[in-house]
Amino acid sequence: MIEVVLNDRLGKKVKVKCNEDDTIGDLKKLVAAQTGTRADKIRIQKWYNTYKDHITLKDYEIHDGMGLELYYN
Amino acid sequence: MANRTDPAAKSIRGTNPQNLVEKILRSKIYQHTYWKEQCFGLTAETLVDKAMELDHLGGTHGGNRKPTPFMCLVMKMLQIQPDKDIVVEFIKNEDYKYVRVLGAFYLRLTGTDIDVYRYLEPLYNDYRKLRRKLADGKYTLTHVDEVIDELLTHDYSCDIALPRVKKRWTLENIGSLEPRKSALEDDFEEEEEKDEEDQLVAGLEDDGHGKDYYRGRSPARERDRDRKRDSHRYRDRDYDRDYERDYDRDRGRGRDRDRDRDRDRDRDRDRDRDRHRLREDKEYGRDREWEGRERDRRDRDRGRRRSPSRSRSRSRDRKDRDEERRKRHARSSASPRRRGDRPEDASTRDEPKKKKEKKDDGTDHPDPEIAAANKLRASLGMKPLK
């Protein structure tokens, strides 16, 4: 179980607990549950790389405590 | 400037009509080439021409969320704000189904509650196919009445948050609307009458499967034949075939051959009936029993035409129906079951039990935070935290 931090630099900073083998899509659902936006409106990026929905966190090498950028579609 | 709302336009729900579409999507539409090229200087008349050229509906798609032309036209309508008569004309026209759906969508966004129900409900009878673009860019098959159902029951469609409308029964209670008159109501009464006749007739043929079986041989056929519906026109053969392949549960029980054909044709109508039955459950109490009958009949009707070409388009509906079917089967206990249903019941009864166990495992965690997280995950359909 890892904890990931998502920050949208506009005031929303959420910490989400998830498994390493969860996909980005699952992570978006968890974030949506916590922030109240819809899951399909969320975009998770790291610098200019937009993370795709079907790839797991482990494959993206997202570790515990790592920060991701939260954007909206 | 091209993106300004018509200064003579009224404000909708207290705001600039274009604000019904949220900011990010709005900017995406303004930057889209379709908007810039085609939607410049459109009036109500020229908008109709553009609408006639539509060939799919949808929200945004792709990685950078490009809007569809359908969205651009909705936005244009919000910008120029055509009169209600024009919108009603859009809806009433029968030739162009996308124009119809465009009008319906616009009315759902901007019309009053009563108007919404009054003008959108007749569209339930339109069974034509539509092409819908999904978020990943692929197309899927849907139908006009499905889209209307989505507009009336969900509050999010095509990437636009639909404004709230009052529930139908609220409006009925205060008297603004009449209770929903289904187009199938007359057929109900006929069917109930014929039901008794049928039971006597069926007694000879039956191999003793019980009441369900009798009811299953419902005379819906004749009823449906009697029905005068424009929707006949809109039914494609493909449509029939799509429905048939869904009922893979049970094998035919030595039916009369000539009944099969009619049954197959009419099965899809029964299915549609079930669909709106599901929604109207609160309002029409007799539906429960009716649905049970419907479903049993459907299950038994193994058409010869189990077409090999299967389209996956109805899988969503099938899932819904299956869930509903399972629920009903679980509850009703008196009627004798068919062979085919037993394993289905057994397996689905196991599944919820198993899921529950998993949930319990997760949410029983000593740490309350993790337990809460697991509960959320379970509600989203994910496995618990490790």
PDB file of N, CA and C in Angstrom, chain A residues 1 17-19 21-22 26 29-30 33 38 40-41 43 72-73, chain B residues 22 24 28 63 65 156 159 369-370 376-377 380 382 384-386:
ATOM      1  N   MET A   1       0.833  -1.192   0.000  1.00  0.00           N
ATOM      2  CA  MET A   1       0.000   0.000   0.000  1.00  0.00           C
ATOM      3  C   MET A   1       0.869   1.243   0.000  1.00  0.00           C
ATOM      4  N   LYS A  17      -4.496   6.817  -0.557  1.00  0.00           N
ATOM      5  CA  LYS A  17      -3.866   5.527  -0.280  1.00  0.00           C
ATOM      6  C   LYS A  17      -4.295   4.558  -1.366  1.00  0.00           C
ATOM      7  N   CYS A  18      -3.335   3.864  -1.916  1.00  0.00           N
ATOM      8  CA  CYS A  18      -3.698   2.921  -2.971  1.00  0.00           C
ATOM      9  C   CYS A  18      -2.677   1.794  -3.039  1.00  0.00           C
ATOM     10  N   ASN A  19      -3.005   0.787  -3.817  1.00  0.00           N
ATOM     11  CA  ASN A  19      -2.069  -0.321  -4.025  1.00  0.00           C
ATOM     12  C   ASN A  19      -1.159   0.003  -5.195  1.00  0.00           C
ATOM     13  N   ASP A  21      -0.496  -2.040  -7.529  1.00  0.00           N
ATOM     14  CA  ASP A  21      -0.988  -2.609  -8.772  1.00  0.00           C
ATOM     15  C   ASP A  21      -2.322  -2.009  -9.196  1.00  0.00           C
ATOM     16  N   ASP A  22      -2.724  -0.916  -8.585  1.00  0.00           N
ATOM     17  CA  ASP A  22      -3.893  -0.181  -9.073  1.00  0.00           C
ATOM     18  C   ASP A  22      -3.514   0.532 -10.349  1.00  0.00           C
ATOM     19  N   ASP A  26      -8.018   3.714 -11.644  1.00  0.00           N
ATOM     20  CA  ASP A  26      -8.490   3.514 -10.267  1.00  0.00           C
ATOM     21  C   ASP A  26      -8.102   4.684  -9.395  1.00  0.00           C
ATOM     22  N   LYS A  29     -10.353   7.458  -9.849  1.00  0.00           N
ATOM     23  CA  LYS A  29     -11.639   7.271  -9.157  1.00  0.00           C
ATOM     24  C   LYS A  29     -11.517   7.632  -7.692  1.00  0.00           C
ATOM     25  N   LEU A  30     -10.395   7.230  -7.098  1.00  0.00           N
ATOM     26  CA  LEU A  30     -10.205   7.538  -5.675  1.00  0.00           C
ATOM     27  C   LEU A  30     -10.081   9.044  -5.469  1.00  0.00           C
ATOM     28  N   ALA A  33     -13.408  10.638  -5.747  1.00  0.00           N
ATOM     29  CA  ALA A  33     -14.219  10.439  -4.551  1.00  0.00           C
ATOM     30  C   ALA A  33     -13.821  11.431  -3.470  1.00  0.00           C
ATOM     31  N   ARG A  38     -15.454  14.860 -11.230  1.00  0.00           N
ATOM     32  CA  ARG A  38     -15.741  13.576 -11.843  1.00  0.00           C
ATOM     33  C   ARG A  38     -14.432  12.915 -12.278  1.00  0.00           C
ATOM     34  N   ASP A  40     -13.633  11.264 -14.890  1.00  0.00           N
ATOM     35  CA  ASP A  40     -13.170  11.422 -16.269  1.00  0.00           C
ATOM     36  C   ASP A  40     -12.744  12.850 -16.569  1.00  0.00           C
ATOM     37  N   LYS A  41     -12.895  13.753 -15.602  1.00  0.00           N
ATOM     38  CA  LYS A  41     -12.440  15.117 -15.833  1.00  0.00           C
ATOM     39  C   LYS A  41     -11.036  15.337 -15.317  1.00  0.00           C
ATOM     40  N   ARG A  43      -7.016  14.755 -14.887  1.00  0.00           N
ATOM     41  CA  ARG A  43      -5.838  14.364 -15.651  1.00  0.00           C
ATOM     42  C   ARG A  43      -4.673  14.372 -14.683  1.00  0.00           C
ATOM     43  N   TYR A  72      -7.133  19.276 -14.929  1.00  0.00           N
ATOM     44  CA  TYR A  72      -8.502  18.941 -15.288  1.00  0.00           C
ATOM     45  C   TYR A  72      -8.666  18.987 -16.786  1.00  0.00           C
ATOM     46  N   ASN A  73      -9.550  18.157 -17.258  1.00  0.00           N
ATOM     47  CA  ASN A  73      -9.808  18.101 -18.702  1.00  0.00           C
ATOM     48  C   ASN A  73     -10.828  19.140 -19.078  1.00  0.00           C
TER      49      ASN A  73
ATOM     50  N   GLU B  22     -19.507  23.806 -18.869  1.00  0.00           N
ATOM     51  CA  GLU B  22     -18.512  24.324 -17.946  1.00  0.00           C
ATOM     52  C   GLU B  22     -17.275  24.848 -18.657  1.00  0.00           C
ATOM     53  N   ILE B  24     -13.985  24.584 -18.840  1.00  0.00           N
ATOM     54  CA  ILE B  24     -12.929  23.912 -19.600  1.00  0.00           C
ATOM     55  C   ILE B  24     -13.467  23.398 -20.923  1.00  0.00           C
ATOM     56  N   LYS B  28     -12.548  24.436 -24.835  1.00  0.00           N
ATOM     57  CA  LYS B  28     -12.187  23.425 -25.828  1.00  0.00           C
ATOM     58  C   LYS B  28     -13.027  23.593 -27.082  1.00  0.00           C
ATOM     59  N   GLY B  63      -7.146  12.051 -25.913  1.00  0.00           N
ATOM     60  CA  GLY B  63      -6.322  12.471 -24.781  1.00  0.00           C
ATOM     61  C   GLY B  63      -6.513  13.934 -24.443  1.00  0.00           C
ATOM     62  N   ARG B  65      -9.198  15.655 -25.116  1.00  0.00           N
ATOM     63  CA  ARG B  65     -10.625  15.932 -24.964  1.00  0.00           C
ATOM     64  C   ARG B  65     -11.157  16.841 -26.055  1.00  0.00           C
ATOM     65  N   TYR B 156     -25.965  13.664 -16.063  1.00  0.00           N
ATOM     66  CA  TYR B 156     -24.708  13.947 -16.757  1.00  0.00           C
ATOM     67  C   TYR B 156     -24.763  13.228 -18.082  1.00  0.00           C
ATOM     68  N   ASP B 159     -20.713  14.729 -21.495  1.00  0.00           N
ATOM     69  CA  ASP B 159     -19.781  15.632 -20.821  1.00  0.00           C
ATOM     70  C   ASP B 159     -20.378  16.955 -20.386  1.00  0.00           C
ATOM     71  N   GLU B 369      -8.592   4.325   9.623  1.00  0.00           N
ATOM     72  CA  GLU B 369      -8.351   5.010   8.349  1.00  0.00           C
ATOM     73  C   GLU B 369      -8.335   4.030   7.202  1.00  0.00           C
ATOM     74  N   ILE B 370      -7.628   2.934   7.442  1.00  0.00           N
ATOM     75  CA  ILE B 370      -7.530   1.945   6.372  1.00  0.00           C
ATOM     76  C   ILE B 370      -8.881   1.283   6.143  1.00  0.00           C
ATOM     77  N   LEU B 376     -14.309   2.636   0.866  1.00  0.00           N
ATOM     78  CA  LEU B 376     -14.435   3.442  -0.346  1.00  0.00           C
ATOM     79  C   LEU B 376     -14.035   2.638  -1.570  1.00  0.00           C
ATOM     80  N   ARG B 377     -12.989   1.904  -1.438  1.00  0.00           N
ATOM     81  CA  ARG B 377     -12.516   1.098  -2.553  1.00  0.00           C
ATOM     82  C   ARG B 377     -13.530   0.051  -2.935  1.00  0.00           C
ATOM     83  N   LEU B 380     -16.184   1.461  -4.945  1.00  0.00           N
ATOM     84  CA  LEU B 380     -15.792   1.750  -6.308  1.00  0.00           C
ATOM     85  C   LEU B 380     -15.511   0.483  -7.089  1.00  0.00           C
ATOM     86  N   MET B 382     -13.055  -1.830  -6.202  1.00  0.00           N
ATOM     87  CA  MET B 382     -11.634  -2.192  -6.196  1.00  0.00           C
ATOM     88  C   MET B 382     -11.333  -3.093  -5.019  1.00  0.00           C
ATOM     89  N   PRO B 384      -9.282  -4.459  -1.695  1.00  0.00           N
ATOM     90  CA  PRO B 384      -8.830  -3.693  -0.536  1.00  0.00           C
ATOM     91  C   PRO B 384      -7.320  -3.443  -0.580  1.00  0.00           C
ATOM     92  N   LEU B 385      -6.884  -2.571   0.288  1.00  0.00           N
ATOM     93  CA  LEU B 385      -5.478  -2.208   0.332  1.00  0.00           C
ATOM     94  C   LEU B 385      -4.653  -3.359   0.863  1.00  0.00           C
ATOM     95  N   LYS B 386      -3.432  -3.412   0.400  1.00  0.00           N
ATOM     96  CA  LYS B 386      -2.564  -4.478   0.890  1.00  0.00           C
ATOM     97  C   LYS B 386      -1.725  -3.969   2.049  1.00  0.00           C
TER      98      LYS B 386
END
